[in-house]
């Protein structure tokens, strides 16, 4: 490779790394959880912004239990195709408290929820990329699932 090609390659790689580092957001759109046959039909999205191991989560959801509180969690799995591929909550190190237990959505009398909060799951943007995100109803049942992907700007 001649010097001009090396320079072009270096510039491209540098720009890619800057763009990657600047976009520490993940976005999730939800569909019905595999095998869920209940009456809730969740729609909406959630955004996850990472700063180190702190995660700021914002959500806009419809079709939730009315006037309720339920869970929204990143899970270990990387697929929402089959229930057994979603797995459990994803946090590190495993010998510490599961901070996802405090990760909740709140809905109004129409079953709409909109809010944001910050938590520390001991994981980074890179750790959480392409993980399953699950919405739990007020009883803790898994009702919706989506995959955390780069936010499209």
Short mmCIF file of C-alpha atoms in Angstrom, two decimals:
data_model
loop_
_atom_site.label_atom_id
_atom_site.label_comp_id
_atom_site.label_asym_id
_atom_site.label_seq_id
_atom_site.Cartn_x
_atom_site.Cartn_y
_atom_site.Cartn_z
CA UNK A 1 0.00 0.00 0.00
CA UNK A 2 1.47 3.34 -0.99
CA UNK A 3 1.64 6.32 1.38
CA UNK A 4 -1.44 8.10 -0.05
CA UNK A 5 -3.60 5.00 0.49
CA UNK A 6 -2.30 4.69 4.05
CA UNK A 7 -3.23 8.32 4.74
CA UNK A 8 -6.73 7.86 3.29
CA UNK A 9 -7.20 4.70 5.34
CA UNK A 10 -5.96 6.43 8.52
CA UNK A 11 -8.32 9.40 7.99
CA UNK A 12 -11.28 7.06 7.38
CA UNK A 13 -10.49 5.02 10.48
CA UNK A 14 -10.11 8.18 12.59
CA UNK A 15 -13.46 9.57 11.43
CA UNK A 16 -15.16 6.23 12.09
CA UNK A 17 -13.77 6.13 15.65
CA UNK A 18 -14.88 9.72 16.32
CA UNK A 19 -18.40 8.95 15.08
CA UNK A 20 -18.54 5.75 17.13
CA UNK A 21 -17.32 7.47 20.30
CA UNK A 22 -19.75 10.37 19.87
CA UNK A 23 -22.80 8.12 19.50
CA UNK A 24 -23.19 6.37 22.84
CA UNK A 25 -26.96 6.07 22.42
CA UNK A 26 -28.97 2.91 21.94
CA UNK A 27 -32.59 2.88 20.79
CA UNK A 28 -35.20 0.17 21.21
CA UNK A 29 -38.58 -0.30 19.55
CA UNK A 30 -40.80 -2.94 21.11
CA UNK A 31 -42.90 -5.84 19.84
CA UNK A 32 -44.91 -8.47 21.70
CA UNK A 33 -42.75 -10.76 23.87
CA UNK A 34 -42.41 -14.26 22.35
CA UNK A 35 -45.17 -16.48 23.68
CA UNK A 36 -47.01 -13.65 25.47
CA UNK A 37 -50.77 -14.08 24.97
CA UNK A 38 -52.13 -11.47 27.39
CA UNK A 39 -54.24 -8.44 26.57
CA UNK A 40 -51.52 -5.77 26.66
CA UNK A 41 -50.26 -4.49 23.31
CA UNK A 42 -47.19 -2.38 24.10
CA UNK A 43 -45.85 0.09 21.56
CA UNK A 44 -43.26 2.82 21.79
CA UNK A 45 -39.55 3.11 22.32
CA UNK A 46 -36.79 3.61 24.84
CA UNK A 47 -33.44 5.35 24.53
CA UNK A 48 -30.34 4.48 26.52
CA UNK A 49 -27.53 7.04 26.77
CA UNK A 50 -24.27 5.78 28.25
CA UNK A 51 -21.68 7.78 30.12
CA UNK A 52 -19.20 5.28 31.46
CA UNK A 53 -21.27 2.78 33.46
CA UNK A 54 -24.13 5.21 34.09
CA UNK A 55 -27.15 4.69 31.86
CA UNK A 56 -29.76 7.39 31.35
CA UNK A 57 -32.98 5.74 30.21
CA UNK A 58 -35.87 7.60 28.63
CA UNK A 59 -39.05 5.89 27.46
CA UNK A 60 -42.30 6.68 25.69
CA UNK A 61 -44.72 3.75 25.81
CA UNK A 62 -48.40 3.06 25.13
CA UNK A 63 -50.60 0.05 25.87
CA UNK A 64 -49.27 -0.40 29.41
CA UNK A 65 -51.31 -1.40 32.45
CA UNK A 66 -53.28 1.70 33.45
CA UNK A 67 -52.15 3.77 36.47
CA UNK A 68 -49.39 1.28 37.17
CA UNK A 69 -45.68 0.70 37.57
CA UNK A 70 -43.74 -2.05 35.77
CA UNK A 71 -40.21 -2.94 34.74
CA UNK A 72 -37.99 -1.97 31.84
CA UNK A 73 -34.68 -3.83 31.78
CA UNK A 74 -31.74 -4.73 29.55
CA UNK A 75 -31.39 -8.52 29.51
CA UNK A 76 -28.43 -10.80 28.81
CA UNK A 77 -29.84 -12.24 25.59
CA UNK A 78 -29.32 -10.84 22.11
CA UNK A 79 -32.58 -11.98 20.54
CA UNK A 80 -36.32 -11.57 21.05
CA UNK A 81 -37.20 -14.44 18.68
CA UNK A 82 -37.65 -17.09 21.40
CA UNK A 83 -38.37 -16.57 25.09
CA UNK A 84 -35.39 -18.70 26.20
CA UNK A 85 -33.00 -16.51 24.17
CA UNK A 86 -33.86 -13.33 26.12
CA UNK A 87 -32.37 -14.59 29.42
CA UNK A 88 -32.20 -12.59 32.68
CA UNK A 89 -31.21 -9.05 33.67
CA UNK A 90 -27.76 -7.93 32.47
CA UNK A 91 -25.48 -6.29 35.07
CA UNK A 92 -21.90 -6.63 36.28
CA UNK A 93 -20.39 -7.81 38.50
CA UNK A 94 -22.91 -10.54 39.18
CA UNK A 95 -22.07 -10.73 42.88
CA UNK A 96 -23.48 -7.24 43.45
CA UNK A 97 -27.06 -5.93 43.64
CA UNK A 98 -29.16 -6.18 40.46
CA UNK A 99 -29.72 -2.47 39.77
CA UNK A 100 -32.34 -3.33 37.11
CA UNK A 101 -34.77 -4.22 39.92
CA UNK A 102 -35.26 -0.46 40.42
CA UNK A 103 -35.71 0.28 36.71
CA UNK A 104 -39.41 1.08 36.33
CA UNK A 105 -41.89 2.70 33.97
CA UNK A 106 -44.92 4.58 35.31
CA UNK A 107 -48.20 4.87 33.39
CA UNK A 108 -51.21 7.18 33.53
CA UNK A 109 -54.94 6.36 33.39
CA UNK A 110 -54.74 5.83 29.60
CA UNK A 111 -51.87 3.33 29.91
CA UNK A 112 -49.30 5.78 28.50
CA UNK A 113 -45.90 6.11 30.10
CA UNK A 114 -43.21 8.71 29.54
CA UNK A 115 -40.21 9.33 31.75
CA UNK A 116 -36.51 9.04 32.35
CA UNK A 117 -34.10 7.94 35.08
CA UNK A 118 -30.43 7.06 35.59
CA UNK A 119 -28.93 3.86 36.94
CA UNK A 120 -25.57 2.13 37.10
CA UNK A 121 -25.60 -1.49 35.93
CA UNK A 122 -21.81 -1.84 35.91
CA UNK A 123 -21.85 -2.10 32.10
CA UNK A 124 -20.94 0.17 29.20
CA UNK A 125 -22.38 1.06 25.80
CA UNK A 126 -20.30 -1.66 24.15
CA UNK A 127 -21.48 -4.28 26.71
CA UNK A 128 -25.14 -3.50 26.03
CA UNK A 129 -25.10 -3.14 22.25
CA UNK A 130 -27.58 -5.53 20.61
CA UNK A 131 -28.98 -6.86 23.90
CA UNK A 132 -32.65 -7.66 24.48
CA UNK A 133 -34.67 -5.04 26.35
CA UNK A 134 -37.83 -6.25 28.08
CA UNK A 135 -40.97 -4.48 29.28
CA UNK A 136 -42.60 -6.20 32.28
CA UNK A 137 -46.23 -5.59 33.20
CA UNK A 138 -47.32 -4.54 36.72
CA UNK A 139 -47.17 -8.20 37.84
CA UNK A 140 -43.65 -8.73 36.48
CA UNK A 141 -44.66 -10.75 33.40
CA UNK A 142 -42.62 -10.21 30.25
CA UNK A 143 -44.93 -8.52 27.75
CA UNK A 144 -42.72 -6.75 25.17
CA UNK A 145 -39.19 -7.07 23.83
CA UNK A 146 -36.82 -5.21 21.51
CA UNK A 147 -33.14 -5.17 20.59
CA UNK A 148 -30.88 -2.27 21.65
CA UNK A 149 -29.37 -0.78 18.48
CA UNK A 150 -27.57 2.40 17.56
CA UNK A 151 -29.86 5.38 17.59
CA UNK A 152 -30.56 6.64 14.09
CA UNK A 153 -30.00 10.39 13.96
#
